[in-house]
Structure formats: C-alpha cells, structure tokens
Tab-separated table of C-alpha atoms in Angstrom:
chain	number	residue	atom	x	y	z
O	1	MET	CA	-43.782	13.769	-27.261
O	2	PRO	CA	-45.263	11.669	-24.791
O	3	ASP	CA	-48.280	9.689	-25.702
O	4	THR	CA	-50.915	10.798	-23.520
O	5	LYS	CA	-55.036	10.413	-23.327
O	6	ALA	CA	-57.346	12.949	-22.122
O	7	GLN	CA	-57.410	14.014	-18.556
O	8	PRO	CA	-60.016	12.317	-16.345
O	9	ASP	CA	-62.961	13.926	-15.813
O	10	THR	CA	-62.761	13.549	-11.830
O	11	THR	CA	-61.409	16.773	-10.211
O	12	ARG	CA	-60.515	15.414	-6.794
O	13	VAL	CA	-58.217	13.000	-5.603
O	14	PRO	CA	-59.416	12.213	-1.911
O	15	ALA	CA	-56.959	9.827	-0.966
O	16	LEU	CA	-54.244	12.221	-1.339
O	17	ASP	CA	-55.765	14.207	1.501
O	18	LEU	CA	-55.127	11.455	3.870
O	19	MET	CA	-51.522	10.862	2.352
O	20	ARG	CA	-50.928	14.437	3.438
O	21	VAL	CA	-52.443	13.955	6.961
O	22	ALA	CA	-50.109	10.644	7.374
O	23	ALA	CA	-47.074	12.765	6.060
O	24	VAL	CA	-47.820	15.748	8.520
O	25	GLY	CA	-48.555	13.157	11.381
O	26	ALA	CA	-44.943	11.874	10.653
O	27	VAL	CA	-43.352	15.312	10.892
O	28	ILE	CA	-45.093	16.126	13.955
O	29	LEU	CA	-44.014	12.700	15.439
O	30	TYR	CA	-40.479	13.505	14.440
O	31	HIS	CA	-40.337	16.974	15.960
O	32	TYR	CA	-41.998	15.829	19.210
O	33	GLY	CA	-40.384	12.575	19.615
O	34	PHE	CA	-36.993	12.999	18.135
O	35	TRP	CA	-35.973	16.541	17.488
O	36	GLY	CA	-37.756	19.914	18.442
O	37	PRO	CA	-36.492	23.275	18.268
O	38	ALA	CA	-33.718	24.694	20.287
O	39	ALA	CA	-34.605	26.687	23.436
O	40	HIS	CA	-31.343	28.785	23.702
O	41	GLY	CA	-29.283	26.535	22.014
O	42	VAL	CA	-30.741	23.341	23.854
O	43	PRO	CA	-32.726	20.908	21.506
O	44	GLN	CA	-36.265	20.292	22.897
O	45	VAL	CA	-37.758	16.758	22.743
O	46	ALA	CA	-41.288	16.418	24.200
O	47	MET	CA	-41.502	12.734	24.366
O	48	PRO	CA	-37.790	11.140	23.650
O	49	LEU	CA	-39.027	7.587	24.265
O	50	LEU	CA	-40.569	7.581	20.896
O	51	ALA	CA	-36.895	8.444	19.082
O	52	PRO	CA	-36.478	4.937	17.886
O	53	VAL	CA	-39.679	5.402	15.511
O	54	ALA	CA	-39.864	9.128	15.475
O	55	GLN	CA	-36.574	9.749	13.880
O	56	TYR	CA	-37.825	8.321	10.518
O	57	GLY	CA	-40.722	11.067	10.543
O	58	PHE	CA	-38.370	13.326	8.885
O	59	LEU	CA	-39.383	11.506	5.517
O	60	GLY	CA	-42.839	13.042	5.743
O	61	VAL	CA	-41.306	16.370	4.181
O	62	PRO	CA	-40.212	14.877	0.955
O	63	VAL	CA	-43.494	12.774	0.724
O	64	PHE	CA	-45.147	16.283	0.316
O	65	PHE	CA	-42.629	17.247	-2.110
O	66	ALA	CA	-43.859	14.055	-4.203
O	67	ILE	CA	-47.406	15.053	-3.839
O	68	SER	CA	-46.561	18.708	-4.673
O	69	GLY	CA	-45.164	17.290	-7.865
O	70	PHE	CA	-48.472	15.966	-9.103
O	71	VAL	CA	-50.627	18.497	-7.817
O	72	ILE	CA	-48.677	21.385	-9.142
O	73	ALA	CA	-48.622	19.338	-12.676
O	74	TYR	CA	-52.481	19.500	-12.221
O	75	SER	CA	-52.485	23.141	-11.515
O	76	ALA	CA	-50.267	24.209	-14.114
O	77	GLU	CA	-52.107	22.143	-17.169
O	78	GLY	CA	-53.584	24.713	-19.512
O	79	ARG	CA	-52.716	27.940	-17.417
O	80	THR	CA	-50.601	30.720	-18.550
O	81	PRO	CA	-47.354	31.491	-16.468
O	82	VAL	CA	-49.052	34.660	-14.762
O	83	GLY	CA	-52.094	32.741	-13.777
O	84	PHE	CA	-50.153	29.802	-12.251
O	85	ALA	CA	-48.058	32.415	-10.103
O	86	ILE	CA	-51.037	34.177	-9.113
O	87	ALA	CA	-52.730	30.779	-8.021
O	88	ARG	CA	-49.621	29.621	-6.047
O	89	PHE	CA	-48.748	32.896	-4.481
O	90	SER	CA	-52.655	33.107	-3.405
O	91	ARG	CA	-52.751	29.760	-2.248
O	92	ILE	CA	-49.467	29.648	-0.073
O	93	TYR	CA	-48.625	33.135	0.936
O	94	PRO	CA	-51.798	34.237	2.979
O	95	THR	CA	-51.804	31.193	5.031
O	96	PHE	CA	-48.035	31.501	5.592
O	97	VAL	CA	-48.157	35.181	6.779
O	98	ILE	CA	-51.365	34.270	8.923
O	99	CYS	CA	-49.462	31.193	10.740
O	100	MET	CA	-46.125	33.008	11.012
O	101	THR	CA	-47.532	35.984	12.647
O	102	LEU	CA	-49.572	33.719	15.145
O	103	THR	CA	-46.318	31.907	15.922
O	104	PHE	CA	-44.504	35.213	16.575
O	105	ALA	CA	-47.097	36.596	18.807
O	106	THR	CA	-47.507	33.399	20.740
O	107	THR	CA	-43.528	33.383	21.000
O	108	LEU	CA	-43.290	37.108	21.985
O	109	ALA	CA	-46.127	36.418	24.681
O	110	LEU	CA	-44.993	33.012	26.095
O	111	GLY	CA	-41.608	32.283	25.072
O	112	GLY	CA	-40.023	33.811	28.141
O	113	ALA	CA	-36.758	31.865	29.143
O	114	HIS	CA	-37.159	29.504	26.406
O	115	PHE	CA	-37.197	31.375	23.078
O	116	ASP	CA	-36.323	34.751	21.648
O	117	VAL	CA	-37.920	36.545	18.829
O	118	THR	CA	-37.835	40.001	17.430
O	119	TRP	CA	-39.780	42.206	15.116
O	120	ARG	CA	-37.067	42.398	12.906
O	121	GLN	CA	-37.256	38.435	12.453
O	122	TRP	CA	-40.822	39.028	11.778
O	123	PHE	CA	-40.397	41.280	9.067
O	124	ALA	CA	-37.390	39.281	7.487
O	125	ASN	CA	-39.925	36.157	7.658
O	126	LEU	CA	-42.384	37.797	5.559
O	127	PHE	CA	-40.135	37.255	2.556
O	128	ILE	CA	-40.163	33.428	3.475
O	129	ALA	CA	-36.429	32.972	3.097
O	130	ALA	CA	-35.555	34.732	6.369
O	131	PRO	CA	-31.900	33.506	6.322
O	132	ALA	CA	-31.215	35.351	3.205
O	133	LEU	CA	-31.998	38.622	5.288
O	134	GLY	CA	-29.714	37.607	7.991
O	135	GLN	CA	-32.515	36.394	10.170
O	136	PRO	CA	-33.521	33.061	11.444
O	137	TYR	CA	-36.695	31.172	10.445
O	138	MET	CA	-39.607	32.154	12.690
O	139	ASP	CA	-40.009	28.295	12.678
O	140	ASP	CA	-37.545	25.881	11.778
O	141	ALA	CA	-40.183	23.947	9.679
O	142	TYR	CA	-40.170	27.044	7.108
O	143	TRP	CA	-37.093	25.508	5.314
O	144	SER	CA	-39.243	23.319	3.253
O	145	LEU	CA	-41.346	26.398	1.936
O	146	VAL	CA	-38.135	27.678	0.111
O	147	ILE	CA	-37.799	24.553	-1.576
O	148	GLU	CA	-41.599	24.479	-2.633
O	149	VAL	CA	-41.384	28.267	-3.903
O	150	MET	CA	-38.293	27.430	-5.870
O	151	PHE	CA	-40.205	24.581	-7.406
O	152	TYR	CA	-43.046	26.941	-8.557
O	153	VAL	CA	-40.495	29.372	-9.826
O	154	TRP	CA	-38.998	26.749	-12.240
O	155	VAL	CA	-42.405	25.392	-13.271
O	156	ALA	CA	-43.677	29.267	-13.870
O	157	ALA	CA	-40.364	29.669	-16.195
O	158	LEU	CA	-40.899	26.260	-18.084
O	159	LEU	CA	-44.529	27.213	-18.668
O	160	ALA	CA	-43.296	30.760	-20.163
O	161	LEU	CA	-41.209	28.738	-22.375
O	162	ARG	CA	-43.731	26.370	-23.496
O	163	ILE	CA	-41.780	23.339	-22.703
O	164	PHE	CA	-43.851	22.416	-19.703
O	165	PRO	CA	-45.417	19.868	-19.428
O	166	ARG	CA	-44.960	19.078	-23.300
O	167	ARG	CA	-41.155	18.102	-22.660
O	168	ILE	CA	-41.630	16.632	-19.244
O	169	ASP	CA	-39.352	13.377	-19.845
O	170	ALA	CA	-36.377	15.776	-21.169
O	171	ILE	CA	-36.948	18.121	-18.076
O	172	ILE	CA	-36.777	15.256	-15.663
O	173	VAL	CA	-33.691	13.526	-17.019
O	174	ALA	CA	-31.871	16.938	-17.346
O	175	TRP	CA	-33.049	17.594	-13.563
O	176	ILE	CA	-31.878	14.424	-12.470
O	177	ALA	CA	-28.398	14.385	-14.162
O	178	ILE	CA	-27.686	18.030	-12.752
O	179	THR	CA	-28.574	16.263	-9.466
O	180	PHE	CA	-26.316	13.599	-9.561
O	181	ALA	CA	-23.451	15.813	-11.382
O	182	ASN	CA	-23.741	18.117	-8.252
O	183	GLU	CA	-24.173	15.256	-5.647
O	184	LEU	CA	-21.143	13.182	-6.626
O	185	THR	CA	-18.759	16.128	-7.498
O	186	ILE	CA	-18.656	19.413	-5.796
O	187	ASP	CA	-21.851	19.138	-3.708
O	188	ALA	CA	-22.260	23.017	-4.139
O	189	PRO	CA	-25.171	24.412	-1.677
O	190	ILE	CA	-26.174	27.098	-4.466
O	191	PHE	CA	-26.657	24.060	-6.846
O	192	GLU	CA	-28.627	22.215	-4.003
O	193	LYS	CA	-30.916	25.356	-3.565
O	194	LEU	CA	-31.453	26.513	-7.225
O	195	PHE	CA	-32.174	22.923	-8.732
O	196	MET	CA	-33.770	21.344	-5.408
O	197	ALA	CA	-30.917	18.725	-5.592
O	198	ASP	CA	-31.644	17.160	-2.362
O	199	ASP	CA	-35.235	16.499	-3.302
O	200	SER	CA	-35.438	16.492	-7.027
O	201	GLY	CA	-36.276	12.824	-7.142
O	202	PHE	CA	-39.401	13.177	-5.008
O	203	PHE	CA	-40.727	15.921	-7.053
O	204	ALA	CA	-40.101	13.874	-10.336
O	205	VAL	CA	-42.007	11.003	-8.790
O	206	GLY	CA	-44.991	13.381	-8.436
O	207	LEU	CA	-44.646	14.677	-11.974
O	208	LEU	CA	-44.653	11.080	-13.452
O	209	ILE	CA	-47.544	10.150	-11.281
O	210	TYR	CA	-49.502	12.645	-12.751
O	211	GLU	CA	-48.524	11.644	-16.062
O	212	HIS	CA	-49.867	8.073	-15.468
O	213	TYR	CA	-52.840	9.804	-13.834
O	214	ARG	CA	-53.683	11.642	-17.114
O	215	GLY	CA	-53.817	8.112	-18.812
O	216	ARG	CA	-50.085	7.736	-20.011
O	217	ARG	CA	-48.867	4.192	-20.353
O	218	ASP	CA	-45.723	3.816	-22.020
O	219	ALA	CA	-42.368	1.931	-21.145
O	220	ARG	CA	-40.518	5.357	-21.074
O	221	LEU	CA	-42.932	6.366	-18.332
O	222	TYR	CA	-42.042	3.136	-16.169
O	223	GLY	CA	-38.384	3.615	-16.763
O	224	LEU	CA	-38.360	7.396	-15.754
O	225	MET	CA	-40.356	6.576	-12.716
O	226	SER	CA	-37.719	3.778	-11.679
O	227	LEU	CA	-35.094	6.265	-12.169
O	228	ALA	CA	-36.901	9.072	-10.338
O	229	MET	CA	-37.832	6.624	-7.458
O	230	GLY	CA	-34.076	5.629	-7.253
O	231	THR	CA	-33.145	8.965	-7.180
O	232	ALA	CA	-35.379	9.819	-4.256
O	233	ALA	CA	-34.354	6.947	-2.196
O	234	PHE	CA	-30.758	7.847	-2.895
O	235	GLN	CA	-31.518	11.478	-1.780
O	236	ALA	CA	-33.199	10.188	1.438
O	237	VAL	CA	-30.114	8.079	2.358
O	238	HIS	CA	-28.090	11.279	1.707
O	239	LYS	CA	-29.992	13.260	3.964
O	240	ILE	CA	-29.616	10.933	6.862
O	241	GLU	CA	-25.610	11.614	6.698
O	242	ARG	CA	-26.384	15.019	7.282
O	243	LEU	CA	-29.122	14.488	9.749
O	244	GLY	CA	-26.816	12.225	11.961
O	245	VAL	CA	-24.282	15.011	12.236
O	246	HIS	CA	-26.881	17.338	13.094
O	247	THR	CA	-29.094	15.440	15.413
O	248	HIS	CA	-26.429	12.942	16.658
O	249	GLY	CA	-28.763	10.171	15.718
O	250	SER	CA	-28.180	6.810	14.205
O	251	PHE	CA	-30.322	5.951	11.130
O	252	ASP	CA	-31.038	2.631	9.379
O	253	ALA	CA	-30.552	3.325	5.546
O	254	GLY	CA	-32.181	0.177	4.819
O	255	ILE	CA	-35.197	1.334	6.614
O	256	VAL	CA	-35.081	4.641	5.245
O	257	VAL	CA	-35.185	3.236	1.763
O	258	ALA	CA	-37.928	1.143	2.707
O	259	ILE	CA	-40.278	3.951	3.998
O	260	CYS	CA	-39.282	5.961	1.108
O	261	ILE	CA	-40.250	3.449	-1.523
O	262	VAL	CA	-43.599	2.545	0.255
O	263	SER	CA	-44.381	6.105	0.862
O	264	LEU	CA	-44.155	7.051	-2.792
O	265	GLY	CA	-45.755	3.582	-3.800
O	266	MET	CA	-48.783	4.789	-1.577
O	267	VAL	CA	-48.862	8.144	-3.255
O	268	PHE	CA	-49.290	6.607	-6.527
O	269	LEU	CA	-52.128	4.177	-5.140
O	270	ALA	CA	-53.824	6.958	-3.706
O	271	THR	CA	-54.135	8.727	-7.144
O	272	ARG	CA	-56.131	5.328	-8.158
O	273	ILE	CA	-58.541	5.608	-5.667
O	274	ARG	CA	-61.787	7.633	-6.610
O	275	SER	CA	-63.699	7.561	-3.678
O	276	LEU	CA	-63.142	6.724	0.042
O	277	PRO	CA	-65.755	5.352	2.423
O	278	LEU	CA	-65.537	8.623	4.654
O	279	PRO	CA	-67.671	11.726	4.674
O	280	ALA	CA	-66.396	14.297	2.012
O	281	ARG	CA	-66.439	17.061	4.499
O	282	VAL	CA	-64.063	14.815	6.880
O	283	VAL	CA	-61.590	14.329	4.104
O	284	LEU	CA	-61.719	17.995	2.885
O	285	ALA	CA	-60.968	19.394	6.526
O	286	ALA	CA	-58.270	16.687	6.984
O	287	GLY	CA	-56.430	17.889	3.712
O	288	GLY	CA	-57.258	21.557	4.354
O	289	ILE	CA	-55.693	21.732	7.877
O	290	THR	CA	-52.537	20.116	6.931
O	291	TYR	CA	-50.787	23.120	5.522
O	292	PRO	CA	-51.453	25.591	8.545
O	293	LEU	CA	-50.929	22.610	10.786
O	294	TYR	CA	-47.325	22.166	9.417
O	295	LEU	CA	-46.659	25.763	9.789
O	296	LEU	CA	-48.019	26.028	13.384
O	297	HIS	CA	-47.132	22.658	15.051
O	298	LEU	CA	-43.420	23.235	15.855
O	299	GLN	CA	-42.136	26.666	17.418
O	300	LEU	CA	-46.011	27.670	18.270
O	301	GLY	CA	-46.751	24.220	19.700
O	302	TYR	CA	-43.361	23.842	21.932
O	303	THR	CA	-43.714	27.424	23.283
O	304	ILE	CA	-47.311	26.728	24.607
O	305	LEU	CA	-45.927	23.325	25.927
O	306	LEU	CA	-42.706	24.692	27.687
O	307	ALA	CA	-44.738	27.693	28.984
O	308	ALA	CA	-47.446	25.253	30.508
O	309	THR	CA	-45.065	22.776	31.972
O	310	SER	CA	-41.971	22.634	34.218
O	311	GLY	CA	-39.310	20.140	33.533
O	312	GLN	CA	-39.862	17.120	30.943
O	313	PRO	CA	-43.227	17.552	29.321
O	314	GLY	CA	-45.676	14.696	29.839
O	315	ILE	CA	-47.472	12.550	27.248
O	316	VAL	CA	-50.706	14.308	28.612
O	317	SER	CA	-49.520	17.929	28.240
O	318	THR	CA	-47.845	16.956	25.034
O	319	THR	CA	-51.061	15.398	23.575
O	320	ALA	CA	-53.256	18.314	24.640
O	321	VAL	CA	-51.102	20.756	23.048
O	322	ILE	CA	-50.996	18.968	19.635
O	323	ILE	CA	-54.704	18.596	19.675
O	324	GLY	CA	-54.989	22.456	20.579
O	325	VAL	CA	-52.478	23.166	17.748
O	326	VAL	CA	-54.943	20.912	15.369
O	327	TRP	CA	-57.780	22.816	16.367
O	328	LEU	CA	-56.023	26.323	15.648
O	329	ALA	CA	-55.098	24.927	12.159
O	330	TRP	CA	-58.833	23.851	11.702
O	331	PHE	CA	-59.718	27.581	12.632
O	332	VAL	CA	-57.076	29.235	10.284
O	333	TRP	CA	-58.173	27.003	7.363
O	334	ARG	CA	-61.898	27.293	8.153
O	335	VAL	CA	-62.214	30.986	9.049
O	336	LEU	CA	-59.241	33.053	8.286
O	337	GLU	CA	-57.565	31.281	5.054
O	338	ARG	CA	-60.466	31.359	2.335
O	339	PRO	CA	-61.185	35.074	2.616
O	340	ALA	CA	-57.554	35.864	2.462
O	341	HIS	CA	-56.902	33.444	-0.356
O	342	SER	CA	-59.953	35.245	-2.553
O	343	TRP	CA	-58.767	38.591	-1.613
O	344	THR	CA	-55.128	37.988	-2.522
O	345	ARG	CA	-56.161	36.166	-5.876
O	346	ASP	CA	-58.515	38.694	-6.814
O	347	ARG	CA	-56.574	41.828	-6.516
O	348	LEU	CA	-53.516	39.901	-8.351
O	349	THR	CA	-55.725	38.968	-10.938
O	350	MET	CA	-56.893	42.658	-11.267
O	351	LEU	CA	-53.445	44.066	-11.368
O	352	ALA	CA	-52.512	41.478	-14.024
O	353	SER	CA	-55.267	42.697	-15.952
O	354	ARG	CA	-54.526	46.266	-16.021
O	355	LEU	CA	-50.761	45.289	-16.909
O	356	GLY	CA	-51.958	43.379	-19.980
O	357	TRP	CA	-50.584	40.051	-18.658
O	358	PRO	CA	-53.082	37.107	-19.265
O	359	SER	CA	-53.727	35.269	-16.264
O	360	ARG	CA	-56.925	33.212	-17.401
O	361	ILE	CA	-56.965	30.362	-19.848
O	362	HIS	CA	-59.713	30.803	-22.772
O	363	ALA	CA	-63.146	29.703	-22.139
O	364	GLY	CA	-62.743	26.576	-24.287
O	365	ALA	CA	-59.952	24.972	-22.065
O	366	GLN	CA	-60.834	22.611	-19.241
O	367	LEU	CA	-61.303	24.457	-16.287
O	368	ALA	CA	-59.848	23.395	-12.726
O	369	LEU	CA	-58.608	25.030	-9.707
O	370	GLN	CA	-55.809	23.428	-7.803
O	371	ASP	CA	-55.579	23.842	-4.265
O	372	ALA	CA	-52.287	21.959	-3.766
O	373	SER	CA	-48.602	21.818	-2.580
O	374	ILE	CA	-47.996	21.448	1.198
O	375	GLY	CA	-51.243	23.532	1.338
O	376	GLY	CA	-53.873	21.260	-0.190
O	377	VAL	CA	-54.834	18.630	-2.942
O	378	SER	CA	-58.493	19.370	-3.605
O	379	LEU	CA	-58.992	19.562	-7.491
O	380	GLN	CA	-62.060	21.734	-7.666
O	381	ASN	CA	-63.820	22.563	-11.006
O	382	ARG	CA	-65.351	25.764	-11.606
O	383	LYS	CA	-68.261	26.358	-14.146
O	384	ASP	CA	-67.663	29.988	-14.739
O	385	PRO	CA	-65.010	30.612	-17.614
O	386	SER	CA	-64.176	33.968	-16.317
O	387	ALA	CA	-63.016	32.327	-13.015
O	388	ALA	CA	-61.044	29.496	-14.495
O	389	LYS	CA	-57.676	28.839	-12.836
O	390	ARG	CA	-57.130	32.235	-11.388
C-alpha cells in the first residue's frame, strides 16, 4: 500500500481554476480558429487565419481530463459510492440540461438555413450519450462528457469494491496495460469507450498528482507519473492521426508532445500554489463559468454568429459573440446552476436515505465538498457533518 501522509488542510486549489480557464480558452480557440460545427455538412471556421495556432487547441480537453483525475480523487476521498454518485450527478447533470436546452432553443429559433435541430434530438440528449439513441449530440463538444461519466462510473465501482484509492498504483498499471494492449493490437472502439483508452494517461496523471498533493513522496509514484505522462503523450500523438483525417489538417507531433508535457506540468505546479495575487471572487467566478462556457460556446455561439452575419464572420463580430457567450455562462453559473445543483442533490440524498443506501460519511471523517471535473475545482469544507460530501 502506498505510503501517504495526512491530507492537507487547504480546501481549495485556486490555480487549478486558472488552468481550467486556459484549457477552455484553448478549446474555444480550436473551434473558432480551426474547426467549428458543420452547417448542413460544411464545417464552419470563424477565424481561419488563426488555424496554425488554433489547431493545437484540441489539447485543452485532455488537460481537463487530467484536472478531473485530481479533483475526482479528492471528491471520492472518504465518500461512499452512493454519496460519490449523487455528488457527481448533481454537479454535472443540471448544468448540462440547462445549457443543452439553451442551445436547443437558440438553434431552433435562429438556426434557420445553417443548423437543424429536432425535439427528438433534444430528448435523446437528455441521456448525454445521444448517439446511442440514434441522434447526434446537440453540440459536438458533448462527446467529452461521455468520457467523464464513464470515469465516474469506474470510480464509483472501485469505491464499492473498496480498492479505490487504496490500490491506486495497481489500478493505474492495469489501466495503462489495457490501453496499450488495445491501441497496439485490435484497437477496438468498444474498449476505447469502456476503458477511456484514448485518454487514460491524462486521467492517470491527475490521480497521481493528487497522491503527491496528499503528501506521498516515493520512487514508485515518480515512476508511475513518468509512465502516465508518457502514455498521455502517446495518446495525444495518436489523436492527431485521426484528427488529420477528420479535419484535413497537418499537425506537428513534436509540438503536440511539447504542449502535452508542459500542460500537465502546469497542472502539477498549480496544485503547489496555495494562493494567488487575485481577488478570490474573480478566481471563483473564472473557475465556475468554465463548465457552462464549455457547453455553450460551440453550437450556440456559432448559431448566433451565423445568424448575425452574412458571409465570412469578422474578428469583431466573432469576438462579440464569444464575449456574449462568456456572459451567458456567467449567468448560468451565478443564477441558475446553484439552486439546480442543491435541489437535485437534496432530492437524491433523500431518496438514497429512504432506500437505505448510505450517502454520507460519518461525522468523524474529514468533511469536504468537491465541485469538480469539467465543472469546477473549488474544494469547499462544510462545518455541518450532516451536510458532508453529499
């Protein structure tokens, strides 16, 4: 069993909020400067002059996965499988439904000659994995949520088996072994989806960064970290093979590896920073809006942009739309998200209690509420034991 020390008293990692802002900014750059949604089969690119730089913005998503590995490990600490599932569902799903519905309504009203949307598509997207029901995603960016949810399912299952996080080293070694066994042999899509074989290295890096954050310092940790980062770099290069075919772009593998390693290194360094020379409210808001911004920026943004312009969108109009979407993301986070999260969490906790499923840790355990994944990284203590880790 890995040698660990007590978890730090700090309950917030503010620098990770800024890392998430940078990651979502890279994704927005990618979608507006290199590859946007298809309007009746024709890909849209608002600012193609940015393509040489913007094409590498796809790496923002796997960086999110690395951050998710860290914060989900924090969230799962001392929590029951049911409590973990409730926390994740109430954190992710209400915001998703709000943003997906806003995108649907905007596309229905303004899509016109550019985008088609149906009520059947909206209904299928309520289940997140809409393609499984024969419908396209409401927004092409939603594919990453399926991977996130699969990660949550595995963590909940391993919590139930009582091997997470106690056997984290064995879990990561087995996960990476499965990844390479699939990638270097049959390359089966079902294994890619079931084991997140295209992104496992990034999640593993995040899990190991959390081990370091807790105080672990041993040779095995650093060896596994090197293995996980190498796997992540391999997977990033593997992605550009498919992206090149899909987007007809030309990617430099050396640049991809460099961005990958530097980005993961910055995630690690962010966990070592205890405070920032910025107002706490600004940092909190920056981290808070990244999840709704990720969900809203692509389809909704392009629907508004193409409806408001004729011909090739200009820099001014594109910038104005992006600013507008940022404001909308702030509104969702500040006004709609919190009550929706609280209502969902409380109802699910009550249901679990009635069914006799424990969803709370005992009063003597360390109390923390993780506001994480693609949807937030604030690590907030709760003083009331009855409200712990719901």
